[in-house]
Amino acid sequence: NAIGGFSNPLSPGVNIWVEGKRAFGHTRYGYAYEGPPGHIHGGYIAAIFDQFLGMAQAAAGNPGMTGKLSVRYLKPTPLNTELDLEAEVSRLDDRKTLVVGKITANDQITAEAEGLFIRPSNFFLPKSE
C-alpha cells in the first residue's frame, strides 16, 4: 500500500507491530512528503492514521473499512524525524470499531485521530477455535 508497503516506491514505509489490542509503529517521512516548509503535509498525516488505525482495529479481531476519520493537528509534524505511532481500540460494537491514536515526534504529540471502522455485513471472518 502507499503508506506502509515496503515494495511500493511511493511509500516511506511504516514499521508496525501489535501488542495485545494496541498497535505501535515507527516511521520517518522525507522531503517528498513536505507541506509547510520542513514539515509533513497534513494529507499524509491523515493517510498515516487511516492505515495505522486500520491495523489496530484489525488486531482487535474486527477488521473493517474506514467509515469516518477525524484528525486533530496539534503541532506541525517535522520531516526527517523518527515518528512514534500508537493506537488502540476504544470501543467495539457489533460491526463497528472505534480506534484512537496519536503521532509523536521528539516526545511531543503532533497529531491525534479517531477512526470509525465498519465491517461490511458480507465480510468473511474465519471462526476462532
XYZ file of N, CA, C and O in Angstrom:
516
model
N 0.836 -1.186 0.000
C 0.000 0.000 0.000
C 0.878 1.246 0.000
O 2.085 1.173 0.214
N 0.281 2.385 -0.193
C 1.032 3.630 -0.370
C 1.655 4.153 0.924
O 2.547 4.987 0.879
N 1.213 3.689 2.070
C 1.740 4.197 3.333
C 2.755 3.245 3.951
O 3.829 3.643 4.351
N 2.417 1.983 4.065
C 3.299 1.050 4.754
C 3.878 -0.034 3.890
O 4.570 -0.900 4.401
N 3.616 0.010 2.592
C 4.086 -1.059 1.719
C 5.546 -0.894 1.355
O 5.908 0.024 0.632
N 6.388 -1.768 1.855
C 7.819 -1.644 1.608
C 8.180 -1.890 0.144
O 9.240 -1.492 -0.307
N 7.297 -2.535 -0.625
C 7.582 -2.754 -2.041
C 6.999 -1.638 -2.913
O 7.196 -1.645 -4.118
N 6.291 -0.681 -2.316
C 5.725 0.440 -3.066
C 6.742 1.584 -3.076
O 7.109 2.092 -2.023
N 7.192 2.024 -4.252
C 8.206 3.081 -4.302
C 7.729 4.425 -3.757
O 8.543 5.280 -3.432
N 6.431 4.631 -3.635
C 5.897 5.876 -3.087
C 5.787 5.843 -1.573
O 5.590 6.868 -0.938
N 5.896 4.681 -0.986
C 5.704 4.514 0.448
C 6.976 4.820 1.224
O 8.050 4.338 0.879
N 6.848 5.607 2.318
C 8.007 5.816 3.173
C 8.279 4.594 4.056
O 9.343 4.471 4.641
N 7.295 3.707 4.151
C 7.421 2.530 4.999
C 7.073 2.851 6.440
O 7.450 3.889 6.970
N 6.294 2.001 7.035
C 5.918 2.144 8.438
C 6.148 0.794 9.097
O 5.615 -0.217 8.647
N 6.957 0.775 10.121
C 7.191 -0.445 10.886
C 6.086 -0.529 11.938
O 6.013 0.309 12.833
N 5.209 -1.525 11.816
C 4.043 -1.665 12.702
C 4.116 -2.989 13.436
O 4.441 -4.020 12.849
N 3.808 -2.960 14.729
C 3.675 -4.192 15.495
C 2.498 -4.044 16.453
O 2.057 -2.945 16.756
N 2.013 -5.183 16.897
C 0.827 -5.214 17.760
C 1.198 -5.888 19.069
O 1.901 -6.904 19.081
N 0.740 -5.299 20.154
C 0.882 -5.888 21.486
C -0.507 -5.898 22.093
O -1.049 -4.841 22.416
N -1.078 -7.096 22.207
C -2.456 -7.197 22.693
C -3.395 -6.553 21.686
O -3.385 -6.900 20.513
N -4.175 -5.589 22.143
C -5.107 -4.892 21.255
C -4.639 -3.476 20.950
O -5.418 -2.616 20.567
N -3.340 -3.252 21.108
C -2.748 -1.946 20.805
C -1.737 -2.111 19.677
O -1.057 -3.138 19.585
N -1.653 -1.083 18.863
C -0.691 -1.085 17.763
C 0.342 0.009 18.003
O 0.024 1.073 18.546
N 1.571 -0.283 17.609
C 2.672 0.662 17.735
C 3.389 0.718 16.397
O 3.341 -0.232 15.616
N 4.075 1.813 16.154
C 4.817 1.912 14.903
C 5.859 3.011 14.933
O 5.847 3.880 15.811
N 6.748 2.909 13.951
C 7.783 3.921 13.728
C 7.814 4.212 12.238
O 7.645 3.308 11.416
N 8.072 5.454 11.909
C 8.257 5.825 10.514
C 9.051 7.120 10.456
O 9.241 7.796 11.462
N 9.503 7.446 9.269
C 10.240 8.699 9.035
C 9.861 9.152 7.626
O 10.006 8.400 6.676
N 9.383 10.366 7.509
C 8.978 10.918 6.217
C 9.993 11.961 5.769
O 10.327 12.875 6.517
N 10.471 11.815 4.526
C 11.465 12.727 3.966
C 10.828 13.868 3.184
O 9.619 14.098 3.213
N 11.667 14.568 2.437
C 11.248 15.784 1.736
C 10.153 15.568 0.697
O 9.415 16.499 0.376
N 10.009 14.379 0.185
C 8.955 14.107 -0.806
C 7.556 14.319 -0.229
O 6.591 14.474 -0.978
N 7.428 14.361 1.086
C 6.136 14.467 1.756
C 5.929 15.846 2.389
O 5.042 16.035 3.221
N 6.721 16.807 1.957
C 6.686 18.137 2.568
C 5.413 18.907 2.211
O 4.934 18.887 1.092
N 4.878 19.581 3.229
C 3.777 20.524 3.069
C 4.325 21.874 3.456
O 5.058 22.491 2.686
N 4.063 22.321 4.697
C 4.714 23.544 5.157
C 6.229 23.304 5.209
O 6.657 22.183 5.485
N 7.041 24.304 4.957
C 8.491 24.086 4.940
C 8.998 23.346 6.183
O 8.721 23.728 7.309
N 9.686 22.220 5.917
C 10.279 21.433 6.984
C 9.330 20.493 7.700
O 9.724 19.833 8.657
N 8.083 20.401 7.226
C 7.071 19.594 7.920
C 6.264 18.748 6.943
O 6.159 19.066 5.758
N 5.660 17.691 7.464
C 4.864 16.765 6.647
C 3.523 17.397 6.296
O 2.866 18.018 7.137
N 3.105 17.221 5.050
C 1.800 17.696 4.596
C 0.695 17.003 5.402
O 0.767 15.799 5.673
N -0.314 17.750 5.793
C -1.406 17.207 6.607
C -2.149 16.059 5.957
O -2.670 15.182 6.651
N -2.201 16.022 4.632
C -2.853 14.908 3.944
C -2.134 13.596 4.189
O -2.758 12.534 4.303
N -0.812 13.653 4.285
C -0.050 12.442 4.596
C -0.259 12.025 6.048
O -0.298 10.835 6.355
N -0.421 12.997 6.939
C -0.717 12.666 8.332
C -2.033 11.897 8.404
O -2.137 10.867 9.076
N -3.048 12.378 7.685
C -4.339 11.679 7.657
C -4.196 10.285 7.066
O -4.794 9.322 7.565
N -3.382 10.148 6.022
C -3.177 8.834 5.400
C -2.472 7.874 6.359
O -2.803 6.683 6.414
N -1.493 8.393 7.113
C -0.825 7.556 8.118
C -1.860 7.025 9.098
O -1.898 5.827 9.405
N -2.709 7.911 9.609
C -3.725 7.479 10.572
C -4.696 6.477 9.959
O -5.070 5.498 10.608
N -5.116 6.696 8.733
C -6.066 5.779 8.099
C -5.493 4.368 8.061
O -6.162 3.408 8.453
N -4.255 4.242 7.644
C -3.611 2.928 7.572
C -3.316 2.370 8.957
O -3.602 1.209 9.248
N -2.753 3.201 9.811
C -2.299 2.726 11.115
C -3.466 2.376 12.040
O -3.454 1.338 12.699
N -4.484 3.219 12.115
C -5.655 2.890 12.941
C -6.340 1.641 12.409
O -6.877 0.842 13.176
N -6.318 1.478 11.093
C -6.882 0.272 10.497
C -6.168 -0.987 10.953
O -6.790 -2.029 11.165
N -4.865 -0.900 11.124
C -4.118 -2.054 11.635
C -4.520 -2.370 13.072
O -4.641 -3.529 13.447
N -4.736 -1.342 13.862
C -5.131 -1.557 15.258
C -6.495 -2.217 15.351
O -6.702 -3.124 16.160
N -7.444 -1.797 14.527
C -8.778 -2.399 14.603
C -8.760 -3.826 14.074
O -9.455 -4.682 14.595
N -7.933 -4.103 13.097
C -7.824 -5.478 12.612
C -7.219 -6.373 13.694
O -7.629 -7.518 13.863
N -6.258 -5.839 14.447
C -5.633 -6.608 15.530
C -6.639 -6.949 16.617
O -6.487 -7.944 17.320
N -7.683 -6.138 16.750
C -8.718 -6.404 17.753
C -9.692 -7.486 17.287
O -10.600 -7.863 18.024
N -9.500 -7.994 16.068
C -10.320 -9.090 15.580
C -11.621 -8.682 14.930
O -12.503 -9.513 14.727
N -11.770 -7.416 14.589
C -13.000 -6.956 13.946
C -12.640 -6.071 12.752
O -12.974 -4.895 12.737
N -11.963 -6.627 11.740
C -11.496 -5.804 10.632
C -12.641 -5.222 9.814
O -13.665 -5.860 9.628
N -12.436 -4.008 9.358
C -13.439 -3.346 8.544
C -12.809 -2.235 7.736
O -11.590 -2.093 7.677
N -13.645 -1.423 7.147
C -13.202 -0.325 6.297
C -13.490 1.001 6.989
O -14.396 1.102 7.803
N -12.715 1.996 6.633
C -12.862 3.301 7.256
C -14.229 3.890 6.942
O -14.596 4.046 5.787
N -14.976 4.206 8.007
C -16.262 4.875 7.849
C -16.139 6.366 8.113
O -16.784 7.190 7.481
N -15.244 6.706 9.043
C -15.027 8.110 9.403
C -13.642 8.230 10.010
O -13.227 7.374 10.785
N -12.944 9.297 9.649
C -11.628 9.556 10.205
C -11.560 11.024 10.588
O -11.800 11.898 9.768
N -11.276 11.275 11.857
C -11.169 12.638 12.367
C -9.749 12.852 12.870
O -9.276 12.101 13.713
N -9.072 13.871 12.332
C -7.683 14.153 12.705
C -7.616 15.521 13.371
O -8.200 16.489 12.880
N -6.892 15.573 14.459
C -6.657 16.845 15.148
C -5.158 17.126 15.065
O -4.341 16.376 15.593
N -4.821 18.196 14.362
C -3.430 18.598 14.179
C -3.039 19.520 15.334
O -3.570 20.616 15.460
N -2.137 19.060 16.184
C -1.757 19.814 17.372
C -0.521 20.683 17.147
O -0.433 21.793 17.663
N 0.442 20.154 16.416
C 1.687 20.860 16.097
C 2.126 20.374 14.721
O 1.808 19.252 14.339
N 2.881 21.177 13.985
C 3.416 20.669 12.716
C 4.302 19.443 12.973
O 5.076 19.424 13.928
N 4.171 18.434 12.138
C 4.957 17.208 12.276
C 6.202 17.332 11.407
O 6.099 17.481 10.196
N 7.398 17.286 12.018
C 8.626 17.557 11.275
C 9.014 16.447 10.302
O 8.764 15.263 10.550
N 9.637 16.856 9.210
C 10.219 15.921 8.253
C 11.506 15.336 8.829
O 12.110 15.908 9.744
N 11.924 14.214 8.252
C 13.221 13.601 8.571
C 13.425 13.391 10.068
O 14.526 13.557 10.589
N 12.354 13.041 10.741
C 12.373 12.823 12.184
C 11.688 11.499 12.474
O 10.666 11.180 11.858
N 12.216 10.730 13.412
C 11.574 9.478 13.808
C 10.211 9.799 14.421
O 10.109 10.580 15.363
N 9.163 9.217 13.858
C 7.808 9.390 14.372
C 7.382 8.110 15.079
O 7.568 7.010 14.555
N 6.818 8.258 16.254
C 6.265 7.127 17.003
C 4.758 7.157 16.852
O 4.123 8.208 17.006
N 4.183 6.000 16.560
C 2.742 5.862 16.367
C 2.183 4.947 17.447
O 2.822 3.964 17.823
N 0.994 5.266 17.906
C 0.336 4.422 18.904
C -1.166 4.515 18.680
O -1.703 5.595 18.452
N -1.841 3.367 18.751
C -3.294 3.339 18.574
C -3.888 2.195 19.375
O -3.233 1.175 19.606
N -5.133 2.381 19.773
C -5.836 1.315 20.480
C -7.330 1.412 20.215
O -7.867 2.484 19.949
N -7.970 0.267 20.322
C -9.416 0.208 20.165
C -10.055 0.781 21.417
O -9.712 0.382 22.528
N -10.956 1.724 21.236
C -11.641 2.295 22.397
C -13.062 1.759 22.538
O -13.643 1.843 23.611
N -13.617 1.186 21.445
C -14.965 0.625 21.550
C -15.223 -0.356 20.409
O -14.879 -0.092 19.262
N -15.814 -1.480 20.741
C -16.290 -2.463 19.762
C -17.804 -2.550 19.888
O -18.322 -2.694 20.993
N -18.486 -2.452 18.776
C -19.937 -2.501 18.787
C -20.415 -3.243 17.549
O -20.574 -2.644 16.486
N -20.600 -4.562 17.669
C -21.027 -5.412 16.571
C -20.072 -5.247 15.386
O -18.942 -5.670 15.460
N -20.499 -4.603 14.311
C -19.655 -4.439 13.125
C -18.836 -3.159 13.150
O -18.078 -2.892 12.224
N -18.969 -2.347 14.175
C -18.260 -1.070 14.243
C -17.140 -1.126 15.282
O -17.309 -1.686 16.354
N -16.015 -0.520 14.926
C -14.877 -0.436 15.832
C -14.394 1.004 15.857
O -14.140 1.593 14.805
N -14.270 1.562 17.046
C -13.755 2.916 17.220
C -12.314 2.812 17.721
O -12.037 2.114 18.692
N -11.403 3.508 17.036
C -9.984 3.443 17.349
C -9.451 4.863 17.544
O -9.821 5.772 16.810
N -8.590 5.038 18.540
C -7.941 6.329 18.768
C -6.433 6.142 18.636
O -5.906 5.074 18.933
N -5.753 7.191 18.184
C -4.318 7.083 18.013
C -3.630 8.430 18.072
O -4.272 9.480 18.112
N -2.290 8.354 18.078
C -1.506 9.587 18.131
C -0.187 9.392 17.398
O 0.304 8.269 17.237
N 0.372 10.521 16.964
C 1.705 10.570 16.377
C 2.551 11.446 17.285
O 2.126 12.537 17.677
N 3.737 10.951 17.616
C 4.655 11.681 18.483
C 5.979 11.887 17.755
O 6.497 10.964 17.130
N 6.497 13.106 17.846
C 7.820 13.429 17.309
C 8.584 14.182 18.384
O 8.055 15.134 18.974
N 9.800 13.763 18.644
C 10.625 14.421 19.671
C 9.885 14.535 21.004
O 9.901 15.586 21.650
N 9.204 13.456 21.385
C 8.472 13.372 22.662
C 7.311 14.357 22.776
O 6.855 14.658 23.879
N 6.825 14.871 21.643
C 5.652 15.747 21.649
C 4.598 15.183 20.707
O 4.912 14.792 19.583
N 3.345 15.155 21.165
C 2.253 14.691 20.314
C 1.988 15.774 19.272
O 1.734 16.935 19.613
N 2.087 15.392 18.000
C 1.854 16.357 16.923
C 0.453 16.243 16.339
O -0.069 17.206 15.797
N -0.142 15.054 16.442
C -1.488 14.862 15.896
C -2.166 13.703 16.617
O -1.506 12.766 17.072
N -3.493 13.794 16.702
C -4.321 12.729 17.277
C -5.428 12.418 16.289
O -5.806 13.280 15.483
N -5.947 11.205 16.361
C -7.020 10.831 15.443
C -7.986 9.859 16.100
O -7.643 9.159 17.054
N -9.189 9.857 15.547
C -10.209 8.893 15.932
C -10.794 8.347 14.640
O -11.156 9.119 13.745
N -10.830 7.039 14.537
C -11.355 6.402 13.337
C -12.479 5.448 13.666
O -12.389 4.694 14.639
N -13.513 5.504 12.863
C -14.627 4.558 12.963
C -14.513 3.609 11.778
O -14.520 4.039 10.620
N -14.371 2.322 12.083
C -14.228 1.306 11.051
C -15.456 0.408 11.082
O -15.948 0.050 12.155
N -15.945 0.057 9.901
C -17.177 -0.721 9.794
C -16.901 -1.974 8.972
O -16.400 -1.903 7.847
N -17.213 -3.108 9.563
C -17.077 -4.382 8.862
C -18.330 -4.602 8.028
O -19.435 -4.646 8.570
N -18.199 -4.726 6.709
C -19.382 -4.985 5.875
C -20.079 -6.267 6.321
O -19.436 -7.205 6.784
N -21.387 -6.315 6.170
C -22.160 -7.475 6.626
C -21.774 -8.757 5.896
O -21.926 -9.841 6.437
N -21.241 -8.644 4.688
C -20.870 -9.846 3.935
C -19.377 -10.141 4.026
O -18.857 -10.955 3.295
N -18.676 -9.501 4.965
C -17.238 -9.686 5.147
C -16.994 -11.013 5.836
O -17.543 -11.278 6.909
N -16.165 -11.851 5.247
C -15.887 -13.171 5.818
C -14.894 -13.062 6.968
O -13.834 -12.486 6.834
N -15.253 -13.604 8.101
C -14.343 -13.722 9.246
C -14.189 -15.190 9.594
O -15.179 -15.875 9.832
N -12.962 -15.689 9.602
C -12.785 -17.095 9.994
C -13.190 -17.301 11.446
O -13.019 -16.431 12.279
N -13.762 -18.439 11.709
C -14.182 -18.787 13.072
C -12.961 -19.124 13.904
O -12.097 -19.878 13.486
N -12.904 -18.546 15.100
C -11.800 -18.901 16.000
C -12.167 -20.164 16.753
O -13.326 -20.439 17.026
N -11.156 -20.922 17.080
C -11.409 -22.201 17.747
C -11.046 -22.139 19.197
O -10.326 -21.414 19.697
